[in-house]
Tab-separated table of C-alpha atoms and ligand atoms in Angstrom:
chain	number	residue	atom	x	y	z
F	25	MET	CA	83.339	292.657	244.414
F	26	ASN	CA	84.591	291.724	240.971
F	27	ASN	CA	83.280	293.458	237.803
F	28	LYS	CA	80.653	290.830	237.205
F	29	GLU	CA	79.070	291.107	240.857
F	30	LEU	CA	79.209	294.915	240.624
F	31	PHE	CA	77.155	294.846	237.415
F	32	GLU	CA	74.672	292.400	238.832
F	33	LYS	CA	74.167	294.656	241.778
F	34	SER	CA	73.753	297.607	239.464
F	35	LEU	CA	71.138	295.941	237.517
F	36	LYS	CA	69.041	295.919	240.683
F	37	TYR	CA	69.271	299.615	241.348
F	38	VAL	CA	69.702	301.203	237.932
F	39	PRO	CA	67.828	300.459	234.567
F	40	GLY	CA	70.082	298.137	232.669
F	41	GLY	CA	72.714	298.819	235.273
F	42	VAL	CA	74.140	301.797	233.506
F	43	HIS	CA	73.586	305.530	233.329
F	44	SER	CA	74.102	305.703	229.618
F	45	PRO	CA	73.378	302.907	227.328
F	46	VAL	CA	76.642	302.376	225.583
F	47	ARG	CA	78.227	301.521	228.852
F	48	SER	CA	76.327	298.261	229.253
F	49	PHE	CA	78.416	296.158	226.743
F	50	LYS	CA	75.171	295.110	225.081
F	51	GLY	CA	75.741	292.366	222.581
F	52	LEU	CA	79.204	291.660	223.824
F	53	HIS	CA	80.053	288.322	225.582
F	54	THR	CA	81.403	290.105	228.651
F	55	THR	CA	80.509	292.188	231.615
F	56	PRO	CA	81.214	295.948	231.720
F	57	ARG	CA	84.441	296.897	233.552
F	58	PHE	CA	84.080	298.837	236.603
F	59	VAL	CA	86.595	301.717	236.331
F	60	ASN	CA	88.226	302.534	239.633
F	61	ARG	CA	90.912	304.995	238.524
F	62	GLY	CA	92.557	306.604	235.467
F	63	LYS	CA	95.970	308.124	234.927
F	64	GLY	CA	97.411	309.254	231.534
F	65	ALA	CA	96.378	306.865	228.786
F	66	PHE	CA	95.412	304.089	231.272
F	67	ILE	CA	92.381	303.089	233.366
F	68	TRP	CA	92.195	300.409	236.305
F	69	ASP	CA	89.205	298.225	236.832
F	70	GLU	CA	87.946	297.231	240.281
F	71	GLU	CA	89.899	293.816	239.850
F	72	GLY	CA	93.045	295.787	239.604
F	73	LYS	CA	93.570	295.059	235.773
F	74	ASP	CA	94.845	298.054	233.669
F	75	TYR	CA	93.882	298.957	230.332
F	76	ILE	CA	95.202	301.435	227.555
F	77	ASP	CA	92.187	303.575	227.198
F	78	PHE	CA	91.005	304.595	223.581
F	79	CYS	CA	87.482	305.577	224.811
F	80	MET	CA	88.817	308.431	226.939
F	81	SER	CA	85.290	309.189	228.372
F	82	PHE	CA	84.241	309.308	224.723
F	83	GLY	CA	86.383	312.265	223.851
F	84	PRO	CA	86.759	314.875	226.655
F	85	LEU	CA	90.004	313.654	227.914
F	86	ILE	CA	92.449	314.976	225.314
F	87	HIS	CA	95.300	315.463	227.705
F	88	GLY	CA	94.637	311.955	229.363
F	89	HIS	CA	93.250	311.084	232.682
F	90	GLN	CA	94.243	313.250	235.765
F	91	ASP	CA	96.262	315.894	233.785
F	92	PRO	CA	98.108	317.489	236.578
F	93	GLU	CA	97.428	321.097	235.558
F	94	ILE	CA	93.824	320.575	235.076
F	95	LYS	CA	93.628	318.801	238.403
F	96	GLU	CA	95.345	321.596	240.033
F	97	ALA	CA	92.869	324.312	238.416
F	98	ILE	CA	90.015	322.190	239.648
F	99	ILE	CA	91.192	322.013	243.202
F	100	LYS	CA	91.976	325.624	243.270
F	101	ALA	CA	88.544	326.524	242.040
F	102	LEU	CA	86.986	324.066	244.582
F	103	ASP	CA	88.666	326.200	247.291
F	104	ASN	CA	86.413	329.136	246.668
F	105	GLY	CA	83.238	327.010	246.345
F	106	TRP	CA	81.625	325.066	243.782
F	107	THR	CA	78.515	326.800	242.435
F	108	PHE	CA	77.144	330.298	243.001
F	109	GLY	CA	74.212	330.699	240.652
F	110	ALA	CA	75.483	334.162	240.159
F	111	CYS	CA	77.888	336.041	237.933
F	112	GLU	CA	81.482	334.958	238.420
F	113	LYS	CA	84.860	335.360	236.511
F	114	TYR	CA	85.475	331.729	235.726
F	115	SER	CA	82.977	331.482	232.909
F	116	LEU	CA	83.796	335.068	231.732
F	117	GLU	CA	87.400	333.953	231.217
F	118	LEU	CA	86.445	330.805	229.396
F	119	ALA	CA	84.005	332.803	227.104
F	120	GLU	CA	86.666	335.392	226.405
F	121	TYR	CA	89.343	332.871	225.646
F	122	ILE	CA	87.199	330.954	223.198
F	123	VAL	CA	85.688	333.944	221.262
F	124	ASN	CA	88.993	335.471	220.922
F	125	LYS	CA	90.456	332.337	219.327
F	126	ILE	CA	87.701	331.192	216.995
F	127	SER	CA	87.122	333.763	214.141
F	128	PHE	CA	83.525	333.173	213.302
F	129	ILE	CA	81.958	333.264	216.820
F	130	GLU	CA	81.236	336.468	218.737
F	131	GLN	CA	79.297	335.225	221.719
F	132	ILE	CA	78.982	331.900	223.487
F	133	ARG	CA	76.745	330.554	226.170
F	134	PHE	CA	77.591	327.724	228.364
F	135	VAL	CA	75.376	324.707	229.196
F	136	ASN	CA	75.912	321.407	230.970
F	137	SER	CA	76.028	318.881	228.253
F	138	GLY	CA	76.112	318.367	224.463
F	139	THR	CA	72.502	317.369	224.443
F	140	GLU	CA	71.519	320.563	226.164
F	141	ALA	CA	73.478	322.641	223.640
F	142	VAL	CA	71.901	321.019	220.697
F	143	MET	CA	68.356	321.363	222.446
F	144	THR	CA	69.112	325.100	222.775
F	145	ALA	CA	70.477	325.387	219.107
F	146	ILE	CA	67.235	323.979	217.719
F	147	ARG	CA	65.148	326.485	219.705
F	148	LEU	CA	67.473	329.318	218.830
F	149	ALA	CA	67.247	328.661	214.991
F	150	ARG	CA	63.513	328.475	215.186
F	151	GLY	CA	63.335	331.555	217.212
F	152	VAL	CA	65.501	333.408	214.800
F	153	THR	CA	63.858	332.168	211.427
F	154	GLY	CA	60.261	331.947	212.927
F	155	ARG	CA	60.198	328.502	211.152
F	156	SER	CA	59.568	325.067	212.564
F	157	LYS	CA	61.286	322.340	210.563
F	158	ILE	CA	64.919	321.164	210.786
F	159	ILE	CA	66.916	318.796	208.567
F	160	LYS	CA	69.189	316.009	210.217
F	161	PHE	CA	71.317	313.604	208.619
F	162	ASN	CA	70.938	309.683	208.722
F	163	GLY	CA	73.939	308.543	210.857
F	164	CYS	CA	74.619	311.743	212.721
F	165	TYR	CA	74.097	311.725	216.554
F	166	HIS	CA	73.118	315.016	218.152
F	167	GLY	CA	72.279	313.810	221.810
F	168	HIS	CA	68.935	312.579	223.085
F	169	THR	CA	66.671	315.537	222.679
F	170	ASP	CA	63.169	314.613	221.302
F	171	SER	CA	63.488	316.144	217.960
F	172	MET	CA	66.751	314.465	217.184
F	173	LEU	CA	65.585	310.896	217.929
F	174	ILE	CA	64.352	310.524	214.516
F	175	LYS	CA	65.193	308.179	211.652
F	176	ALA	CA	64.379	308.143	207.922
F	177	GLY	CA	60.861	307.004	206.990
F	178	SER	CA	59.593	305.036	204.112
F	179	GLY	CA	57.863	307.802	202.150
F	180	LEU	CA	59.110	310.957	200.228
F	181	ALA	CA	62.730	312.416	200.676
F	182	GLY	CA	63.104	313.872	203.861
F	183	GLU	CA	60.069	312.199	205.799
F	184	ALA	CA	60.812	310.611	209.000
F	185	GLU	CA	59.614	308.853	212.221
F	186	ALA	CA	60.628	308.521	215.673
F	187	SER	CA	63.554	306.298	216.616
F	188	SER	CA	62.533	306.190	220.273
F	189	LYS	CA	59.318	305.651	222.061
F	190	GLY	CA	58.086	308.787	223.930
F	191	VAL	CA	58.797	311.025	220.772
F	192	THR	CA	55.532	312.312	219.579
F	193	LYS	CA	54.301	312.058	215.911
F	194	HIS	CA	54.219	315.845	215.933
F	195	GLN	CA	57.793	316.180	216.851
F	196	ALA	CA	58.921	313.518	214.243
F	197	GLU	CA	57.176	315.650	211.505
F	198	ASP	CA	59.271	318.560	212.115
F	199	THR	CA	62.476	316.588	211.534
F	200	LEU	CA	63.421	315.866	208.033
F	201	ILE	CA	66.050	313.136	207.399
F	202	CYS	CA	68.590	313.305	204.565
F	203	GLU	CA	71.467	310.970	203.613
F	204	LEU	CA	75.033	312.231	204.242
F	205	GLY	CA	76.589	313.381	201.052
F	206	ASP	CA	73.592	313.632	199.037
F	207	LEU	CA	73.217	317.195	198.109
F	208	ASN	CA	70.324	316.647	195.692
F	209	GLU	CA	68.310	315.111	198.234
F	210	VAL	CA	68.898	318.289	200.631
F	211	LYS	CA	67.899	320.477	197.563
F	212	GLU	CA	64.697	318.566	196.993
F	213	VAL	CA	63.854	318.950	200.507
F	214	PHE	CA	64.318	322.767	200.372
F	215	GLU	CA	62.245	322.896	197.223
F	216	ARG	CA	59.337	321.129	198.942
F	217	PHE	CA	59.503	323.328	201.983
F	218	PRO	CA	61.248	326.554	200.858
F	219	THR	CA	59.893	328.719	203.804
F	220	ASN	CA	59.592	326.090	206.626
F	221	ILE	CA	63.111	324.926	207.199
F	222	ALA	CA	64.846	326.631	210.151
F	223	ALA	CA	68.145	324.968	210.117
F	224	ILE	CA	70.316	322.024	208.766
F	225	PHE	CA	71.963	320.264	211.622
F	226	ILE	CA	75.040	318.271	210.824
F	227	GLU	CA	78.158	316.838	212.436
F	228	PRO	CA	80.756	318.237	209.983
F	229	LEU	CA	82.853	315.344	210.742
F	230	PRO	CA	80.244	312.627	211.498
F	231	ALA	CA	81.776	310.435	214.213
F	232	ASN	CA	78.928	308.665	215.952
F	233	ASN	CA	78.260	305.866	213.422
F	234	GLY	CA	81.770	305.114	212.474
F	235	LEU	CA	83.746	307.896	210.979
F	236	LEU	CA	81.974	309.128	207.906
F	237	VAL	CA	84.183	311.881	206.476
F	238	GLN	CA	82.315	314.425	204.314
F	239	SER	CA	83.682	316.236	201.292
F	240	GLN	CA	84.280	320.060	201.357
F	241	GLU	CA	81.990	320.292	198.359
F	242	PHE	CA	79.002	318.725	200.258
F	243	LEU	CA	79.558	320.815	203.384
F	244	GLN	CA	79.880	324.030	201.228
F	245	GLY	CA	76.700	322.880	199.285
F	246	LEU	CA	74.788	322.861	202.670
F	247	ARG	CA	76.185	326.302	203.564
F	248	ASP	CA	74.990	327.659	200.025
F	249	LEU	CA	71.513	326.124	200.347
F	250	CYS	CA	71.165	327.639	203.821
F	251	THR	CA	72.155	331.030	202.601
F	252	LYS	CA	69.898	330.798	199.588
F	253	TYR	CA	66.871	329.693	201.639
F	254	GLY	CA	67.348	331.753	204.735
F	255	ALA	CA	67.897	328.908	207.051
F	256	MET	CA	70.581	328.502	209.804
F	257	LEU	CA	73.555	326.089	209.280
F	258	VAL	CA	74.351	324.411	212.668
F	259	PHE	CA	77.618	322.474	212.968
F	260	ASP	CA	77.584	320.093	215.881
F	261	GLU	CA	81.063	320.115	216.927
F	262	VAL	CA	80.546	318.291	220.273
F	263	ILE	CA	83.084	315.820	219.180
F	264	SER	CA	85.015	317.740	216.488
F	265	GLY	CA	85.384	320.908	218.199
F	266	PHE	CA	88.853	321.667	219.812
F	267	ARG	CA	89.879	318.120	218.568
F	268	ILE	CA	90.298	318.844	214.773
F	269	GLY	CA	92.311	321.924	215.504
F	270	PHE	CA	91.137	324.522	218.048
F	271	GLY	CA	88.330	325.921	215.841
F	272	GLY	CA	87.140	322.177	214.826
F	273	MET	CA	85.924	321.478	211.397
F	274	SER	CA	84.482	324.910	211.012
F	275	GLU	CA	88.039	326.527	210.907
F	276	LYS	CA	89.544	323.545	209.191
F	277	THR	CA	87.169	323.724	206.251
F	278	GLY	CA	86.669	327.385	206.291
F	279	ILE	CA	82.935	326.847	206.121
F	280	HIS	CA	81.361	328.843	208.858
F	281	PRO	CA	78.109	327.792	210.426
F	282	ASP	CA	75.505	330.360	211.907
F	283	ILE	CA	75.398	328.432	215.192
F	284	VAL	CA	78.018	325.824	216.607
F	285	THR	CA	77.616	323.528	219.303
F	286	TYR	CA	80.409	322.173	221.659
F	287	GLY	CA	80.524	319.690	224.470
F	288	LYS	CA	83.065	316.991	225.480
F	289	ILE	CA	86.599	318.573	225.229
F	290	ILE	CA	85.178	322.059	226.151
F	291	GLY	CA	84.768	321.106	229.837
F	292	GLY	CA	88.272	319.142	230.224
F	293	GLY	CA	86.147	316.171	231.567
F	294	MET	CA	83.622	318.161	233.658
F	295	PRO	CA	80.039	318.457	232.433
F	296	VAL	CA	79.947	321.398	230.042
F	297	GLY	CA	78.311	322.070	226.693
F	298	ALA	CA	78.040	325.458	224.625
F	299	ILE	CA	76.304	327.200	221.837
F	300	ALA	CA	78.215	329.984	219.925
F	301	GLY	CA	77.540	332.128	216.943
F	302	LYS	CA	77.538	335.674	215.792
F	303	LYS	CA	76.047	338.399	218.434
F	304	GLN	CA	73.136	339.032	216.047
F	305	VAL	CA	72.069	335.390	216.473
F	306	MET	CA	73.188	334.799	220.065
F	307	GLU	CA	71.318	337.890	221.324
F	308	PHE	CA	67.999	336.241	220.408
F	309	LEU	CA	68.615	334.239	223.695
F	310	ALA	CA	67.012	335.386	227.038
F	311	PRO	CA	67.483	337.745	228.878
F	312	ILE	CA	67.590	340.181	226.020
F	313	GLY	CA	66.080	338.049	223.409
F	314	PRO	CA	62.760	336.187	223.024
F	315	VAL	CA	64.121	332.714	223.156
F	316	TYR	CA	64.197	331.248	226.428
F	317	GLN	CA	67.169	329.218	227.961
F	318	ALA	CA	68.470	328.870	231.345
F	319	GLY	CA	70.511	326.630	233.728
F	320	THR	CA	70.952	326.289	237.469
F	321	LEU	CA	74.419	324.923	237.332
F	322	SER	CA	75.326	326.408	233.789
F	323	GLY	CA	78.822	327.934	233.783
F	324	ASN	CA	79.770	326.063	236.925
F	325	PRO	CA	83.021	327.493	238.378
F	326	VAL	CA	84.865	324.255	238.776
F	327	ALA	CA	83.952	322.893	235.447
F	328	MET	CA	84.830	326.337	233.734
F	329	ALA	CA	88.319	326.298	235.504
F	330	ALA	CA	89.014	322.857	234.192
F	331	GLY	CA	87.841	323.749	230.730
F	332	LEU	CA	89.942	326.800	230.666
F	333	VAL	CA	93.231	325.048	231.575
F	334	ASN	CA	92.336	322.240	229.241
F	335	LEU	CA	91.832	324.423	226.254
F	336	LYS	CA	94.973	326.545	226.923
F	337	LYS	CA	97.149	323.590	226.783
F	338	LEU	CA	95.878	323.027	223.182
F	339	THR	CA	98.753	324.589	221.496
F	340	PRO	CA	99.580	324.239	217.689
F	341	GLU	CA	102.279	321.868	218.714
F	342	ALA	CA	99.938	319.891	220.908
F	343	TYR	CA	97.718	319.146	217.789
F	344	VAL	CA	100.651	317.986	215.974
F	345	LYS	CA	101.610	315.594	218.666
F	346	LEU	CA	98.063	314.447	219.070
F	347	GLU	CA	97.891	313.411	215.548
F	348	ASN	CA	101.162	311.655	215.667
F	349	ASN	CA	100.170	309.751	218.607
F	350	THR	CA	97.098	308.563	217.047
F	351	LYS	CA	98.778	307.653	213.724
F	352	ASN	CA	101.263	305.393	215.557
F	353	VAL	CA	98.658	303.608	217.629
F	354	VAL	CA	96.598	303.003	214.408
F	355	ALA	CA	99.614	301.720	212.516
F	356	LEU	CA	100.332	299.372	215.303
F	357	MET	CA	96.949	298.096	215.492
F	358	LYS	CA	96.615	297.664	211.814
F	359	ASP	CA	99.923	295.792	211.671
F	360	TRP	CA	98.603	293.332	214.419
F	361	MET	CA	95.210	292.990	212.676
F	362	ASP	CA	96.620	292.250	209.309
F	363	LYS	CA	98.715	289.378	210.812
F	364	ASN	CA	96.218	287.948	213.146
F	365	GLY	CA	92.943	287.155	211.037
F	366	PHE	CA	91.557	290.801	210.845
F	367	GLU	CA	92.622	291.314	207.260
F	368	ASP	CA	89.159	292.307	206.356
F	369	TYR	CA	89.644	295.472	208.657
F	370	GLN	CA	90.680	298.949	207.491
F	371	THR	CA	91.500	301.636	209.981
F	372	ILE	CA	90.140	305.038	209.103
F	373	GLN	CA	91.896	307.927	210.876
F	374	TYR	CA	91.104	311.662	210.857
F	375	GLY	CA	93.023	313.825	213.183
F	376	SER	CA	92.972	312.120	216.531
F	377	LEU	CA	89.946	310.039	215.925
F	378	PHE	CA	90.241	306.580	214.355
F	379	TYR	CA	87.832	303.791	213.437
F	380	PRO	CA	88.597	300.250	212.855
F	381	ILE	CA	86.009	298.651	210.677
F	382	SER	CA	85.580	295.213	208.816
F	383	ASN	CA	85.587	296.189	205.137
F	384	HIS	CA	87.723	298.208	202.869
F	385	ASN	CA	84.883	300.623	201.405
F	386	LYS	CA	85.091	304.477	201.255
F	387	LEU	CA	82.752	305.172	204.117
F	388	THR	CA	80.666	308.426	203.661
F	389	LYS	CA	77.121	307.169	204.690
F	390	ILE	CA	75.786	304.849	207.071
F	391	GLY	CA	74.884	302.175	204.292
F	392	ASP	CA	78.649	301.968	203.609
F	393	LEU	CA	79.049	300.061	206.847
F	394	PRO	CA	79.275	296.132	206.414
F	395	ALA	CA	76.363	294.009	207.537
F	396	ASN	CA	78.396	291.800	209.779
F	397	MET	CA	80.237	294.406	211.730
F	398	ASN	CA	78.761	293.598	215.019
F	399	GLU	CA	79.873	289.999	214.981
F	400	ARG	CA	83.429	291.094	213.811
F	401	PHE	CA	83.593	293.773	216.431
F	402	LYS	CA	82.730	291.586	219.184
F	403	LYS	CA	85.682	289.284	218.403
F	404	LEU	CA	87.989	292.176	217.967
F	405	PHE	CA	86.867	293.909	221.188
F	406	GLU	CA	87.183	290.964	223.482
F	407	ILE	CA	90.686	290.134	222.130
F	408	MET	CA	91.740	293.638	222.897
F	409	LEU	CA	90.166	293.791	226.135
F	410	ASN	CA	92.009	290.603	227.280
F	411	LYS	CA	95.281	292.224	225.983
F	412	GLY	CA	94.581	295.206	228.239
F	413	ILE	CA	93.499	297.618	225.361
F	414	TYR	CA	90.050	299.089	226.008
F	415	LEU	CA	88.164	300.222	222.916
F	416	ALA	CA	84.719	301.928	223.206
F	417	PRO	CA	82.460	298.883	223.685
F	418	ASN	CA	80.398	299.138	220.591
F	419	ALA	CA	81.008	298.616	216.889
F	420	TYR	CA	79.698	302.080	215.833
F	421	GLU	CA	81.914	304.130	218.255
F	422	VAL	CA	85.218	305.585	217.239
F	423	GLY	CA	88.439	305.432	219.026
F	424	PHE	CA	90.006	308.536	220.711
F	425	GLY	CA	93.635	309.305	220.590
F	426	SER	CA	95.088	311.731	223.245
F	427	LEU	CA	98.188	313.609	224.197
F	428	ALA	CA	98.795	310.849	226.820
F	429	HIS	CA	99.259	308.134	224.228
F	430	ASP	CA	102.827	309.026	223.663
F	431	GLU	CA	105.965	307.076	222.641
F	432	LYS	CA	105.970	305.192	226.054
F	433	VAL	CA	102.440	304.189	225.866
F	434	GLN	CA	102.848	303.153	222.256
F	435	GLU	CA	105.718	300.854	223.179
F	436	GLU	CA	103.556	299.244	225.868
F	437	MET	CA	100.688	298.818	223.391
F	438	LYS	CA	103.056	296.951	220.937
F	439	ARG	CA	104.093	294.812	223.773
F	440	ARG	CA	100.410	294.127	224.772
F	441	LEU	CA	99.408	293.418	221.216
F	442	TRP	CA	102.082	290.952	220.561
F	443	THR	CA	101.969	288.974	223.797
H	9	PLP	C1	78.102	313.260	222.359
H	9	PLP	C2	77.608	314.176	221.446
H	9	PLP	C3	76.357	314.784	221.726
H	9	PLP	C4	75.830	314.783	223.000
H	9	PLP	O1	76.505	315.171	224.080
H	9	PLP	P1	76.120	314.787	225.555
H	9	PLP	O2	77.174	315.554	226.394
H	9	PLP	O3	76.369	313.258	225.716
H	9	PLP	O4	74.772	315.064	225.878
H	9	PLP	C5	75.779	315.650	220.835
H	9	PLP	N1	76.360	315.696	219.630
H	9	PLP	C6	77.499	315.102	219.161
H	9	PLP	C7	77.982	315.197	217.867
H	9	PLP	C8	78.075	314.184	220.140
H	9	PLP	O5	79.128	313.461	219.860
């Protein structure tokens, strides 16, 4: 069956034909590609067409598809069984490795996704502080847990409403929404609720609605406000963790959160998430603390083995190469766009993340994105797809560079762009 027939069949058995909405190519004039295989920087669809992949499973595959050492670790772990629901050494090794390498964390707990990590972080922050409200920023994505599916309301600063059906008014009331980059608004919200705010949640490098790089001053301001009012600062590093250097934005900026959440890269492409922080905070979790959290498949040995090799391969030299690869592919793309009717685009790059966007503004908040971006993206995406270059299928998604996008792939990309 071709891609179109497969998608039509999927629509019969699965809501919208997909298991995660962004995969549906909604608003694009083409059918989702059914991926049959990936290797290095390439994926192949069911029709045998290959693409240079800049989605990379939305981030986890920092070494590319089917990295041989990660594959070997997975196979080796499989040989001993794939889940025990008991203590094992795989998760201990990964915990030890991460805690010893990241200065501000003392303990870590593994879960199965980024969403689950954030959900646990919310409960933990509330449990530690005995408070109920949390602050979230317009344009940051923190997974699909109820209290994060909230958008700005029309009333006072901070007031919000649910952005999804099925989220109760009560849940929406406990989440306060602020604009990225606006420290005064956050101050105002703390002044209104000085003893009610359990935590600020932020992607320290917001990368889910374009790439909205924040200033050091803004992030430091959030740290200071949390310290002043006794709230927890939570950095959601599900994308930026292990990508912007090993210690993510927390180490890069030197601004240390009380709780950090990880996902994506941490499992090397297997389903893993984590929450981490100081022992004093983390020990609020069950079984010794009063904040309940559990997971049948948490710390899955196969996933832990994949994660460990994945992270061990992220040496300082690897980060230099990763950034260089990304710089080069972005330059190739920008050059092609400038000469082929996409002069209105800029390409924002931060580390190994990039974002082609159809304006030349400095982007720091969601309102800085252009109104016609979906129309422009649709055109760009389809041209790239036909050329065998696979961007994430949505105007708001960033592009992911990887260690597999090396000189050889860059040459091939140049060839594809210009033919
Ligand atoms: C992807 C993402 C999540 C959700 O992770 P899932 O594994 O998809 O549940 C949460 N926060 C951020 C910043 C993310 O990018």
